[in-house]
Coordinates of C-alpha atoms and ligand atoms in Angstrom, one line a residue:
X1 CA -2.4 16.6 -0.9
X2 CA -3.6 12.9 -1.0
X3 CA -4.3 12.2 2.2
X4 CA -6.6 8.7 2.6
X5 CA -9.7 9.6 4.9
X6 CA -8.9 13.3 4.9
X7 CA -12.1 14.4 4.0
X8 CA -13.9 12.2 6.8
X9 CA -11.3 12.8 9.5
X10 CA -12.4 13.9 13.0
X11 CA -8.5 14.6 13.5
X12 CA -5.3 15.1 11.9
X13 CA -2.0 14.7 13.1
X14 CA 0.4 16.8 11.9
X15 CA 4.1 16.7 11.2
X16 CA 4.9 20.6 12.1
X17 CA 8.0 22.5 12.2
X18 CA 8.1 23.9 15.4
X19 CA 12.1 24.9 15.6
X20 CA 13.3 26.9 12.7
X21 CA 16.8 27.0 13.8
X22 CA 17.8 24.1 14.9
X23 CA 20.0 21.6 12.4
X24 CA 19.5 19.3 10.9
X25 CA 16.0 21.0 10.6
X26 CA 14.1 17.5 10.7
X27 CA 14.9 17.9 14.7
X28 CA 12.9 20.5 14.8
X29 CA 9.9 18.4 13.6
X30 CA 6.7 18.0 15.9
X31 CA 3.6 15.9 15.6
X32 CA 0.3 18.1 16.6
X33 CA -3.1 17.1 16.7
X34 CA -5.1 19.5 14.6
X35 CA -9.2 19.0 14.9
X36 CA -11.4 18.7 11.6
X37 CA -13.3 22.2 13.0
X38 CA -9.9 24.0 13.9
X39 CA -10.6 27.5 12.2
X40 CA -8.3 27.5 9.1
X41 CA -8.4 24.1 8.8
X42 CA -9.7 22.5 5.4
X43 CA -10.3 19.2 4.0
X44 CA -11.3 18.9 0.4
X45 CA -12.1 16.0 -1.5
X46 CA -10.3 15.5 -4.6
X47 CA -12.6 13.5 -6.3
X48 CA -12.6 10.2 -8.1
X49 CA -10.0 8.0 -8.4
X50 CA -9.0 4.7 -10.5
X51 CA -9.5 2.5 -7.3
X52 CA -9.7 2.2 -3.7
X53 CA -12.9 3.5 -3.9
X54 CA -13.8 2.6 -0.4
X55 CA -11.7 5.9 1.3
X56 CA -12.0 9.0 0.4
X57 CA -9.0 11.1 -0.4
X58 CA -8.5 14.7 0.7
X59 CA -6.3 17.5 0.4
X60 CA -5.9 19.1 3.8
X61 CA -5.0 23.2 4.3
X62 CA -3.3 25.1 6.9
X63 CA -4.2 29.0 7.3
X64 CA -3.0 30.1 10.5
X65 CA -4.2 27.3 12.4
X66 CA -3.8 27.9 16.1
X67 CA -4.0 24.7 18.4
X68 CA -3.2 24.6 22.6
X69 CA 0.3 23.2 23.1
X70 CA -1.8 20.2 24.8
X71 CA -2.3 18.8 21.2
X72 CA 1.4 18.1 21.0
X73 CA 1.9 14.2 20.6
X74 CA 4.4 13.0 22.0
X75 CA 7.5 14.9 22.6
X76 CA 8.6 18.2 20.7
X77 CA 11.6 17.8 19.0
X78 CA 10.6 13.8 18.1
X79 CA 8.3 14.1 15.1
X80 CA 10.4 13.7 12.6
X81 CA 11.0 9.9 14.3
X82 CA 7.6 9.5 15.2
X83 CA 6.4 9.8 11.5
X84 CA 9.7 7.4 10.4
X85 CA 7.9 4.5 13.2
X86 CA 4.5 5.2 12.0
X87 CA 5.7 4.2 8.5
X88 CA 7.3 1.0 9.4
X89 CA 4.4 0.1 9.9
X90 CA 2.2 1.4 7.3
X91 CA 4.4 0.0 4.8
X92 CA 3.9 -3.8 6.7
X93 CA 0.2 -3.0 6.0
X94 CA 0.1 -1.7 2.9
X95 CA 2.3 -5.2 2.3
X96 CA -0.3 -7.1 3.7
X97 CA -3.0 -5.5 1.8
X98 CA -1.7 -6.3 -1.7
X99 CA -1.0 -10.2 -0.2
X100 CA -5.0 -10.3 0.0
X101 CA -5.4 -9.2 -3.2
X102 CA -3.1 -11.2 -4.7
X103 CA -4.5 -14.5 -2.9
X104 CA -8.2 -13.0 -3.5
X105 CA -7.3 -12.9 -7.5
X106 CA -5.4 -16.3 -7.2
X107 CA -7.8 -17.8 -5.5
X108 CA -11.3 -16.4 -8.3
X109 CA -8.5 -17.5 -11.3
X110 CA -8.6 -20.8 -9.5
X111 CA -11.9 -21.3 -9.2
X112 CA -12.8 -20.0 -12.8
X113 CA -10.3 -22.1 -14.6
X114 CA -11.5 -25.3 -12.8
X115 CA -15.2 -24.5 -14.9
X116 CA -14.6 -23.1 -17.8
X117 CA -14.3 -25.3 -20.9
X118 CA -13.1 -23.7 -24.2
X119 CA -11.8 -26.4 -27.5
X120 CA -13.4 -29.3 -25.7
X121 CA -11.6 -28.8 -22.2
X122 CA -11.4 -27.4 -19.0
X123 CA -8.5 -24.1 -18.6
X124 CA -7.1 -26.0 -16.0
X125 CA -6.4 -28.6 -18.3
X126 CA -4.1 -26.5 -20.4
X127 CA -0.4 -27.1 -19.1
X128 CA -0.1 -23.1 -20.3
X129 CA -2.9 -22.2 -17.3
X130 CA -1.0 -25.3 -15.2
X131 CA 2.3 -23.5 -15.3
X132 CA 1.2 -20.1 -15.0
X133 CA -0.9 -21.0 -11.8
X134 CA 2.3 -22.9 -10.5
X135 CA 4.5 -19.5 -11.0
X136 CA 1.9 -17.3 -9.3
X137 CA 1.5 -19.4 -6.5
X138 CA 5.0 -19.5 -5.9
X139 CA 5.0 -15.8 -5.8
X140 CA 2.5 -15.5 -3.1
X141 CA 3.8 -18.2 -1.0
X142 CA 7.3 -15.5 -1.0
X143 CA 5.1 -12.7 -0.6
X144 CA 3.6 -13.7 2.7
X145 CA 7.0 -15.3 4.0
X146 CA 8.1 -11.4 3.3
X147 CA 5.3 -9.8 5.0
X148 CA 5.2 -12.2 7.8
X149 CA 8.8 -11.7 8.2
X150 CA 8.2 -8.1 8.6
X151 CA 5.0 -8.2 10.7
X152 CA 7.3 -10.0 13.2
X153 CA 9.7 -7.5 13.0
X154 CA 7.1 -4.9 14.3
X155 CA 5.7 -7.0 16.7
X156 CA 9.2 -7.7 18.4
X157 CA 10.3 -4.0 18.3
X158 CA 12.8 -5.1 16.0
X159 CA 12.7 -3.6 13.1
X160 CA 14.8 -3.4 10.2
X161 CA 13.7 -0.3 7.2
X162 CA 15.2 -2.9 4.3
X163 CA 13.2 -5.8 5.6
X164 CA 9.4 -3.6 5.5
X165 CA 10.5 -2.2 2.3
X166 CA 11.3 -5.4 0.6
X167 CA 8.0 -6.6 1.8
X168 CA 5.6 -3.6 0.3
X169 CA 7.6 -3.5 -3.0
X170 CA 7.7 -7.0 -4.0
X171 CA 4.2 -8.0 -2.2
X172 CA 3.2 -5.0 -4.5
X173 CA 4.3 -5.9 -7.2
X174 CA 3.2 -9.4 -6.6
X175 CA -0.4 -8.2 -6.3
X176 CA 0.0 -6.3 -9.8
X177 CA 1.7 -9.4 -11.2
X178 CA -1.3 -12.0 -9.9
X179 CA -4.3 -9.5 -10.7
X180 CA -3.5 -9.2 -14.1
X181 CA -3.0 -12.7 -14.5
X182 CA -6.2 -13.4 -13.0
X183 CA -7.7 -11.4 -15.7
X184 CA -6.1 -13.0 -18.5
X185 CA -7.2 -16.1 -17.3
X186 CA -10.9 -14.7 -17.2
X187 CA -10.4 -13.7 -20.7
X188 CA -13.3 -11.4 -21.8
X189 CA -15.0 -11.4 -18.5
X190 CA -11.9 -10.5 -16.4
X191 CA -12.6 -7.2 -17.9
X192 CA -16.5 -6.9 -16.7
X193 CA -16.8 -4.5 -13.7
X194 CA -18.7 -8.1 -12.8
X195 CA -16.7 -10.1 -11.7
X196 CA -14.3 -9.3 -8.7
X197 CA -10.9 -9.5 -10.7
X198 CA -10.7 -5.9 -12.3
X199 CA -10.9 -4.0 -9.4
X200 CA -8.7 -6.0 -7.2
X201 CA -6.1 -4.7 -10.1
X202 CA -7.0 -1.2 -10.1
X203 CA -7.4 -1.2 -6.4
X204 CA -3.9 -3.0 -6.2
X205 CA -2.0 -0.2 -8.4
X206 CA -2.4 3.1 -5.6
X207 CA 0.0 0.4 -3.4
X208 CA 2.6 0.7 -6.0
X209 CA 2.4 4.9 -4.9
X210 CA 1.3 5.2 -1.6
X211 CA 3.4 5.1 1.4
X212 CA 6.4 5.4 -0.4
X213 CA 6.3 4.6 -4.0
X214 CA 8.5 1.7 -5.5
X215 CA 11.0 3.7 -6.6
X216 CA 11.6 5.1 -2.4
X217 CA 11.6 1.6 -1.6
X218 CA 14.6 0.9 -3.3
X219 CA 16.0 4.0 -2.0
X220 CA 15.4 2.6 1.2
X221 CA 16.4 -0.4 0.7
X222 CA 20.0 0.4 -1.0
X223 CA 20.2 2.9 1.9
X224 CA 20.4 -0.2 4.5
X225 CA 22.8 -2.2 2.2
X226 CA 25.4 0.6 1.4
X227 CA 24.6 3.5 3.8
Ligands
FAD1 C1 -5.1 7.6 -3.4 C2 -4.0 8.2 -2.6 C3 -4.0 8.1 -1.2 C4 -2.9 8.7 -0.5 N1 -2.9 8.6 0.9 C5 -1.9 9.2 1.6 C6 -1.9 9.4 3.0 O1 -2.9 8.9 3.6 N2 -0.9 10.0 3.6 C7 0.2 10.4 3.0 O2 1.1 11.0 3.6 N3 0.2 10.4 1.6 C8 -0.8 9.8 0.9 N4 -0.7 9.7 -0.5 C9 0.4 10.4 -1.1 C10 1.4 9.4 -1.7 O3 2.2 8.8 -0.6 C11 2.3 10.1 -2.7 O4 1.5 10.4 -3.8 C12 3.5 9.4 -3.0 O5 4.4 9.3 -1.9 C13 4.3 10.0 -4.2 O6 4.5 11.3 -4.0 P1 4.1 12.4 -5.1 O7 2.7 12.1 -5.6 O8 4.5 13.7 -4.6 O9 5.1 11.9 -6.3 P2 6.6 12.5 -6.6 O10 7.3 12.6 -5.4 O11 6.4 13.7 -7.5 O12 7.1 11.3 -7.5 C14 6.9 11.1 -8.9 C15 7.7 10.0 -9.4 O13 9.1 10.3 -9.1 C16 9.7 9.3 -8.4 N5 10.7 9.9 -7.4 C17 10.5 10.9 -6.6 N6 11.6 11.1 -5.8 C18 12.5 10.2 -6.2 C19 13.8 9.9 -5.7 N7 14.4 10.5 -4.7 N8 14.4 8.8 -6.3 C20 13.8 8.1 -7.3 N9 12.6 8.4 -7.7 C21 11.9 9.4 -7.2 C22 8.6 8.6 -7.6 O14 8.9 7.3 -7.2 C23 7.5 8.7 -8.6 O15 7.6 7.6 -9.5 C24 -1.8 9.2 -1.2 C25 -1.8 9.2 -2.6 C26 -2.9 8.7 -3.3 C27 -2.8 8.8 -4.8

């Protein structure tokens, strides 16, 4: 269920249980490479969502698929870490993701308060639109230290789960945080599908959810303080 690109997908890797025995049972866990024409194999779309509109998102299903033991990646037996490495790292983009939208909304909130005049002044002039572009700001500049922080983890093989997870939670929820706000400061036209604002906050909210929701995160996170 859920699965970004599913429906478009030329391949699918797989996280299969190829040893039923064996404890605990996630080392029994394989990833296989399952094509999009594999008889058995579906992918349906399931249809319209409240943002990220630009990927499609599929259910897959499994009915007796049969694949050649060449589609095994990597080695049987390691899936289960495989999958754990592979989301490391989606978690550092999903992190970096909401950073751009959080900079993207900061940055039209910016721009629109600098032009529009309401009781004889400019927003920006208001030291209530001052303080709340100072606060937001703030955030982001912690956001990207967080991601960065992360990024730099991956790239040096180095990687701690807490450190990823604090990044896609609070760049997150950063993102949220900043979108709205940007649309407050728009006022009435913040809501228009015209201007850029409202969708950077519905596309913002799926990052809350997907690859591990907030509430894993902290799971995660707690998991690396207390064990
Ligand atoms: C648009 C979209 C795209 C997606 N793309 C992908 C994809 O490409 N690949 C992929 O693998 N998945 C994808 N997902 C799935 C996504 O990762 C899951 O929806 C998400 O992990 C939550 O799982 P769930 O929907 O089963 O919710 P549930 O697991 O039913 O969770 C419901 C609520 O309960 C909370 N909860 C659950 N367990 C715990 C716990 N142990 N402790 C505390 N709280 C808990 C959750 O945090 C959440 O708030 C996508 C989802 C969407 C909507």
């Amino acid at each position: 269920m859920f699965i970004t690109n599913g429906p478009i997908a030329h391949f699918i890797l797989v996280l299969c249980q190829t040893n039923q025995t064996i404890q605990p049972s996630y080392r029994g866990q394989s990833i296989i490479l399952v094509e999009k024409d594999a008889a058995g194999f579906t992918a349906t779309d399931v249809g319209e969502k409240m943002g990220n509109k630009m990927t499609p998102t599929g259910e897959l299903s499994f009915n007796d698929v049969k694949v050649p033991a060449t589609n095994l990646v990597g080695k049987e037996g390691q899936g289960f870490y495989q999958a754990l490495r592979i989301f490391e790292e989606i978690r550092v983009e999903v992190a970096a993701q909401a950073l751009g939208i959080a900079q993207g909304s900061f940055d039209r909130a910016l721009a629109y308060v600098k032009q529009r005049r309401q009781f004889g002044r400019k927003l920006e002039d208001f030291q209530a639109t001052r303080h709340k572009l100072a606060e937001l700001v703030t955030k982001i500049e912690t956001a990207r230290l967080m991601v960065y922080r992360a990024a730099w983890g991956i790239d040096q093989e180095d990687i701690d789960p807490k450190v990823t997870s604090m990044a896609k939670m609070y760049a997150t929820r950063v993102a949220l945080e900043v979108a709205d706000e940007a649309i407050q400061m728009h006022g009435g036209y913040g809501y228009m599908l015209e201007y850029d604002v409202e969708r950077f906050y519905r596309d913002a909210r799926i990052m809350d959810i997907y690859g591990g929701t907030r509430e894993i995160q902290k799971n995660t996170i707690a998991s690396g303080l207390l064990r």
